[in-house]
XYZ file of C-alpha atoms in Angstrom:
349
model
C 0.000 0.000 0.000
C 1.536 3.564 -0.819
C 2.449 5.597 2.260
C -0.607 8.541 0.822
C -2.819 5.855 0.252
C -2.325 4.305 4.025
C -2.611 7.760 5.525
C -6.318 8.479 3.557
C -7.385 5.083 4.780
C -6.229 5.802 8.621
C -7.861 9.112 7.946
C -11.176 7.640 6.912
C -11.036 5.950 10.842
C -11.432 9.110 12.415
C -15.032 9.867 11.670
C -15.448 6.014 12.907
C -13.524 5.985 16.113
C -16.126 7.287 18.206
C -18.697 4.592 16.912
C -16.206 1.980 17.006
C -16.749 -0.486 20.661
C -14.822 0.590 23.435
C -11.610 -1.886 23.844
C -11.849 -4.602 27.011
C -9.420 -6.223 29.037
C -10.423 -9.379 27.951
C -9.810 -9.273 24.503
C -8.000 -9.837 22.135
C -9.219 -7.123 19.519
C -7.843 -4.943 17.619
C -7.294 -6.856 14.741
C -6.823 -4.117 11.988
C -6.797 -0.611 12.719
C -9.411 -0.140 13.944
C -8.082 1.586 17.230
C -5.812 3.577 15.535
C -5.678 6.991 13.239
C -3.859 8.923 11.197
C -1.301 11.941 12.982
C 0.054 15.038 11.199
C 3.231 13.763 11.316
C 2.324 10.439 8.842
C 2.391 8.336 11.931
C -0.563 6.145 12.991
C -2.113 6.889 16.368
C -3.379 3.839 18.696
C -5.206 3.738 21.792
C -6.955 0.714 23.474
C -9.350 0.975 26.697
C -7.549 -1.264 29.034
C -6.889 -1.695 32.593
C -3.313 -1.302 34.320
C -1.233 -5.031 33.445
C 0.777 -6.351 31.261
C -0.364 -7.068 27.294
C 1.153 -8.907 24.535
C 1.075 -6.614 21.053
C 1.869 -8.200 17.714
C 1.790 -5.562 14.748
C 1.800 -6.460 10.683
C 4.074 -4.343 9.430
C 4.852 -4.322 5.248
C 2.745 -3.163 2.527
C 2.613 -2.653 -1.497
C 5.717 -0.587 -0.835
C 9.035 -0.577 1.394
C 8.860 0.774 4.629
C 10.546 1.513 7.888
C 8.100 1.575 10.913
C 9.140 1.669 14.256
C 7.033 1.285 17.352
C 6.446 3.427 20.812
C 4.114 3.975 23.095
C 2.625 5.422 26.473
C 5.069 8.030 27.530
C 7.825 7.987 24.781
C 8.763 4.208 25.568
C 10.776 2.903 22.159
C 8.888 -0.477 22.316
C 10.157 -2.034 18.441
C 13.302 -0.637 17.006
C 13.140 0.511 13.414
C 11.997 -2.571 11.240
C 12.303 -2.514 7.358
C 10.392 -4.046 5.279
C 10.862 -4.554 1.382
C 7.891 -3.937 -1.503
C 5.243 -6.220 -1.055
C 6.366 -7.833 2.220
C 5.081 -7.872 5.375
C 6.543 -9.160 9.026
C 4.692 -9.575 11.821
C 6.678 -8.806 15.294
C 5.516 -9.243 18.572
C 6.553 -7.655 22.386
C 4.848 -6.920 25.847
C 4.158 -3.594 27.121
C 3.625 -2.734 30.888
C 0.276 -0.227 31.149
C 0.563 1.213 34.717
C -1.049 4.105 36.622
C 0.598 6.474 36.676
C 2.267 5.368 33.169
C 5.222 7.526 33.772
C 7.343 8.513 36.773
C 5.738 6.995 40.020
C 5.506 11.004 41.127
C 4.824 13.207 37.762
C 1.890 13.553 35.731
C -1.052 10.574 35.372
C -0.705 10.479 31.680
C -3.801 8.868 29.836
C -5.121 6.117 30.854
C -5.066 3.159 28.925
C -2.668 1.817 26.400
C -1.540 4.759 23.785
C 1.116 3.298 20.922
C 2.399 5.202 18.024
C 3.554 3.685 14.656
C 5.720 5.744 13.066
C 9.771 5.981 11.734
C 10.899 6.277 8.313
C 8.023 5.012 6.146
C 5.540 3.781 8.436
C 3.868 0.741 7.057
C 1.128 -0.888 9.246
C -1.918 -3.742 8.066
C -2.796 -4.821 11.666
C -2.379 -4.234 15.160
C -3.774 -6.881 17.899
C -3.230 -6.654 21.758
C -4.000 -9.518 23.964
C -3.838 -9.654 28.028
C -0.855 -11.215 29.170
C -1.688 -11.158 32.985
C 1.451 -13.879 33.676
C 4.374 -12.155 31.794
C 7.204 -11.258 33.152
C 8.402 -7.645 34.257
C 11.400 -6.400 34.643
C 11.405 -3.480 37.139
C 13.846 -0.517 37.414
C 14.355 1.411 40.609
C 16.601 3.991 39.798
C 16.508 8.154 38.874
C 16.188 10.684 36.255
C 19.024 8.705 34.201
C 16.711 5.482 34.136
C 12.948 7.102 33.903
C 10.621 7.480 31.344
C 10.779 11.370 30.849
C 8.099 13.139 30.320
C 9.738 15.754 27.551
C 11.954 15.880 24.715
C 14.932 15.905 24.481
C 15.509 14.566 27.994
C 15.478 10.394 28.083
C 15.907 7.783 30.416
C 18.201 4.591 29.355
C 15.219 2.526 31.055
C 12.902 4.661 28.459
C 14.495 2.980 25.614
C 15.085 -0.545 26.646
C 12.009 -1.777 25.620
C 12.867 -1.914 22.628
C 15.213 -4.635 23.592
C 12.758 -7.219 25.340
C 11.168 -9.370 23.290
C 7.065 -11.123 23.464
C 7.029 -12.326 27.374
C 8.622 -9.732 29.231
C 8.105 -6.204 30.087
C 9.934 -3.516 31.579
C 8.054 -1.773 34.816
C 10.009 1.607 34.767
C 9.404 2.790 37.986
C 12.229 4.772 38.103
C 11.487 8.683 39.472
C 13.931 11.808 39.074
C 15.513 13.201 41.835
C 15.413 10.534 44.261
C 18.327 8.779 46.352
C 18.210 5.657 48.341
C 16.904 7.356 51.011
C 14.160 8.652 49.186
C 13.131 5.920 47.579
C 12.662 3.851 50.672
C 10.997 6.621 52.011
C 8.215 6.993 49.711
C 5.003 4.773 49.537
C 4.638 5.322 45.723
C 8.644 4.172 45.156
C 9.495 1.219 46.696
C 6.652 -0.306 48.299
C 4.699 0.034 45.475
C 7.748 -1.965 43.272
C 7.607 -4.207 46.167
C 4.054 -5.654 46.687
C 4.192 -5.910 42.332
C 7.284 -8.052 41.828
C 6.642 -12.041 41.516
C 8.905 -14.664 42.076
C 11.582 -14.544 39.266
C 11.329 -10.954 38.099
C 14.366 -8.960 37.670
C 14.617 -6.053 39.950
C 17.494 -3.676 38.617
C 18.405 -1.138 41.094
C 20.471 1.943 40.130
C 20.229 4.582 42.511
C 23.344 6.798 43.460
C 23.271 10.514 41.588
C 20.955 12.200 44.155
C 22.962 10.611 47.143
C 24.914 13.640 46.961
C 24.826 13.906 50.903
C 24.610 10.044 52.030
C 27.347 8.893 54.129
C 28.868 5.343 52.952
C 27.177 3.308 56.165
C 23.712 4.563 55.074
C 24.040 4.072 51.259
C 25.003 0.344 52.223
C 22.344 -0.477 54.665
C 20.245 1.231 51.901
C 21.260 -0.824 49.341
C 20.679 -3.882 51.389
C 17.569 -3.551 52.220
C 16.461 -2.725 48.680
C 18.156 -6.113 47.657
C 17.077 -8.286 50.510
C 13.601 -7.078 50.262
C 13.296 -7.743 46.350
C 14.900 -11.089 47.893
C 11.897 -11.982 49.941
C 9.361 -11.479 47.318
C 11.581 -13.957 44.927
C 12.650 -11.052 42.964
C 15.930 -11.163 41.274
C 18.055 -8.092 42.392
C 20.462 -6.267 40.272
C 22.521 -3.890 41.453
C 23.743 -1.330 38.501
C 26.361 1.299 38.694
C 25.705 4.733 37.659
C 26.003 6.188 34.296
C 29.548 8.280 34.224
C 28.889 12.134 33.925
C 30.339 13.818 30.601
C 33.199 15.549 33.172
C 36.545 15.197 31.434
C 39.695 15.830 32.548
C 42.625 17.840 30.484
C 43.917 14.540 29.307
C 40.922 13.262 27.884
C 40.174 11.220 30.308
C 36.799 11.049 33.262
C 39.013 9.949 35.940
C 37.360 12.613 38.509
C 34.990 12.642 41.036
C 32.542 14.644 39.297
C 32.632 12.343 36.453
C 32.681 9.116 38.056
C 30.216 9.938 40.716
C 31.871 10.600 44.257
C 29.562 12.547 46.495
C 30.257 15.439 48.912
C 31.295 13.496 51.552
C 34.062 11.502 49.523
C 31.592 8.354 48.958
C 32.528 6.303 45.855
C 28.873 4.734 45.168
C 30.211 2.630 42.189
C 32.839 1.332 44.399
C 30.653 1.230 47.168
C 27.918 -0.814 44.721
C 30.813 -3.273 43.500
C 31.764 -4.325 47.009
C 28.002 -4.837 47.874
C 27.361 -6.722 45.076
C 30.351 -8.986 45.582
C 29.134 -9.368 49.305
C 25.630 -9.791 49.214
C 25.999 -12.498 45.849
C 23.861 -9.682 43.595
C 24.536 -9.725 40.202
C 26.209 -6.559 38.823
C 26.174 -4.522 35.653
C 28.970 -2.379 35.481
C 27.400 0.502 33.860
C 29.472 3.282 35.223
C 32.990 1.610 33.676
C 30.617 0.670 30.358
C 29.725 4.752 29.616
C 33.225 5.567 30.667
C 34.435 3.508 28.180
C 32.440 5.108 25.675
C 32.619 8.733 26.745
C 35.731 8.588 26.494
C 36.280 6.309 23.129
C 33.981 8.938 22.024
C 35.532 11.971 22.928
C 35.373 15.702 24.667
C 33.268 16.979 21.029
C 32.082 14.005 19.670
C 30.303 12.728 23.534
C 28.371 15.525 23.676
C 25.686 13.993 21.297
C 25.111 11.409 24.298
C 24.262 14.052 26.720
C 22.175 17.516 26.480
C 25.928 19.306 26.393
C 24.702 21.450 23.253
C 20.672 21.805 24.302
C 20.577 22.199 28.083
C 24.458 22.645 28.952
C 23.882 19.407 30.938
C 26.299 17.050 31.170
C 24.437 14.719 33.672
C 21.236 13.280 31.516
C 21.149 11.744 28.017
C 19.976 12.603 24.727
C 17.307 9.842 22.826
C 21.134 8.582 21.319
C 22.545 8.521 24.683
C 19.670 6.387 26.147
C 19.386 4.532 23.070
C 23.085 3.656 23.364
C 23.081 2.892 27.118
C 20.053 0.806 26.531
C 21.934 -1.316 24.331
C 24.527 -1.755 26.690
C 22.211 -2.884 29.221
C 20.487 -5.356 27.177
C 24.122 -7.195 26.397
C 24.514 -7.703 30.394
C 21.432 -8.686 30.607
C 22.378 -11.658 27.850
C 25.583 -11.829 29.459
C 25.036 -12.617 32.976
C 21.776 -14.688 32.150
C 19.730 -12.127 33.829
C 16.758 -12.733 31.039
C 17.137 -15.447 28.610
C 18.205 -15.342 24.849
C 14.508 -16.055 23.637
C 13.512 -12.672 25.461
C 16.038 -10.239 23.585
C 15.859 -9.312 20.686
């Protein structure tokens, strides 16, 4: 189907929608498009009625011409990488997206309730879109900060933001990761931890990076901090993962982010990665290096070069990443996750 004739056919929906049966929980439905319509962008629009949980969504992609469509959703979640397909072909590709209340950080804004996904990329091509209740996947939680969430605005994103895109039909990623908050804070609050807590099922993931708003934690607390977060993921069967934090784009004359700024030492002289390694070694948590993995980057990368990881050039912040940044730290995620067996080969893509 040409991309103009796709986008009068989605238009044709919208005098439709409102007639068209409200979406249940008990599906599936959605077989066509019949959820969706046309944006002003050229993307396709989709929102389905459903209660918070978890839902498998498989979308046709492919058409009478090539395309590029890539899939995200509730608040600017990449949930299918870019996916080309050729003239006349058409794919189908499946994952499972995690529809919570509220959908973004556990403190900001409600967001719209229900599951919202967009089709876009290059050439969007779409046939079909069908979402069934998956109320016994897997979800992989994140506890972490404004480096991990799933931010609200552009051009501010959250690594956790794009590793859906990742995960593959059977497991979703719970981002219940909140800007500005420590390990004290997030042990503090009801709608942080407790509320990851009473969710998590025996054998989900837990990954826990928490360590840029500790600013003022002295090295006793941040352990016992840690500890409980890991020993209480423990006791529901969870899986804890401690992660180190990303590296700040600080470099030194030499090229080099071997600082305290950079590599995250707070006021008080604590070195949380170090600190994290050591607990991890002690406690038997598995651990994703992620502060040496960005290092190695940054600096492969560069004083000019890194600053298209960070929002160096659009908010003279060195501290949170640009959609690349996120996309690449993402990605570096995801290969620990393979790595250490933390979610199976059949549930990466």
């Amino acid at each position: 189907m040409r991309r103009t004739a796709l986008l009068a056919a989605a238009a044709t929906l919208l005098g439709s929608l409102a007639a068209a049966p409200a979406a249940h929980a008990d599906g599936p439905y959605g077989q066509g498009l019949d959820h969706c319509a046309a944006t002003a962008g050229g993307a396709l629009a989709c929102h389905f009625d459903v209660a918070p949980g978890t839902y498998h969504v498989t979308v046709t992609l492919g058409g009478e011409t090539a395309g590029s469509t890539a899939v995200g959703g509730e608040t600017r979640r990449a949930l299918l990488a870019e996916t080309v397909t050729g003239a006349g072909e058409t794919v189908r590709r499946s994952f499972t997206v995690d529809v919570r209340d509220p959908e973004g950080e556990p403190t900001g804004p409600a967001g719209s309730p229900g599951l919202d996904l967009v089709l876009g990329g290059a050439a969007p091509r779409v046939t079909a879109v069908r979402v069934t209740p998956a109320p016994a996947a897997r979800r992989l939680f994140l506890v972490g900060d404004s480096t991990v969430c799933d931010q609200p605005g552009d051009p501010y994103t959250g690594w956790g933001q794009q590793l859906p895109a990742h995960l593959a039909r059977g497991i979703a990623v719970a981002n219940h990761a909140d800007s500005g908050e420590s390990t004290v804070t997030f042990l503090a609050n009801p709608a942080l931890f407790d509320t990851v807590e009473a969710a998590i099922r025996p054998g989900d993931p837990v990954l826990i990076q928490l360590a840029h708003n500790d600013k003022q934690t002295d090295a006793a607390t941040y352990r016992a901090n840690l500890t409980s977060l890991v020993e209480r993921v423990r006791a529901r069967g969870g899986e804890p993962v401690l992660v180190t934090p990303i590296v700040r784009r600080w470099f030194n004359t030499d090229g080099t982010l071997d600082n305290g700024t950079a590599l995250l030492v707070n006021g008080l002289g604590v070195d949380h990665p170090a600190e994290i390694r050591a607990l991890a070694a002690s406690l038997g948590t598995p651990l994703i290096d992620l502060t040496a993995l960005t290092k190695a980057r940054v600096e492969q990368l560069g004083p000019e070069a890194s600053k298209a990881l960070y929002l160096t050039t659009e908010k003279r912040d060195n501290t949170h990443t640009s959609v690349r940044g996120a996309t690449e730290y993402a990605a570096l995620v995801a290969e620990e996750l393979r790595a250490r067996d933390i979610v199976p080969d059949r549930q990466l893509r």
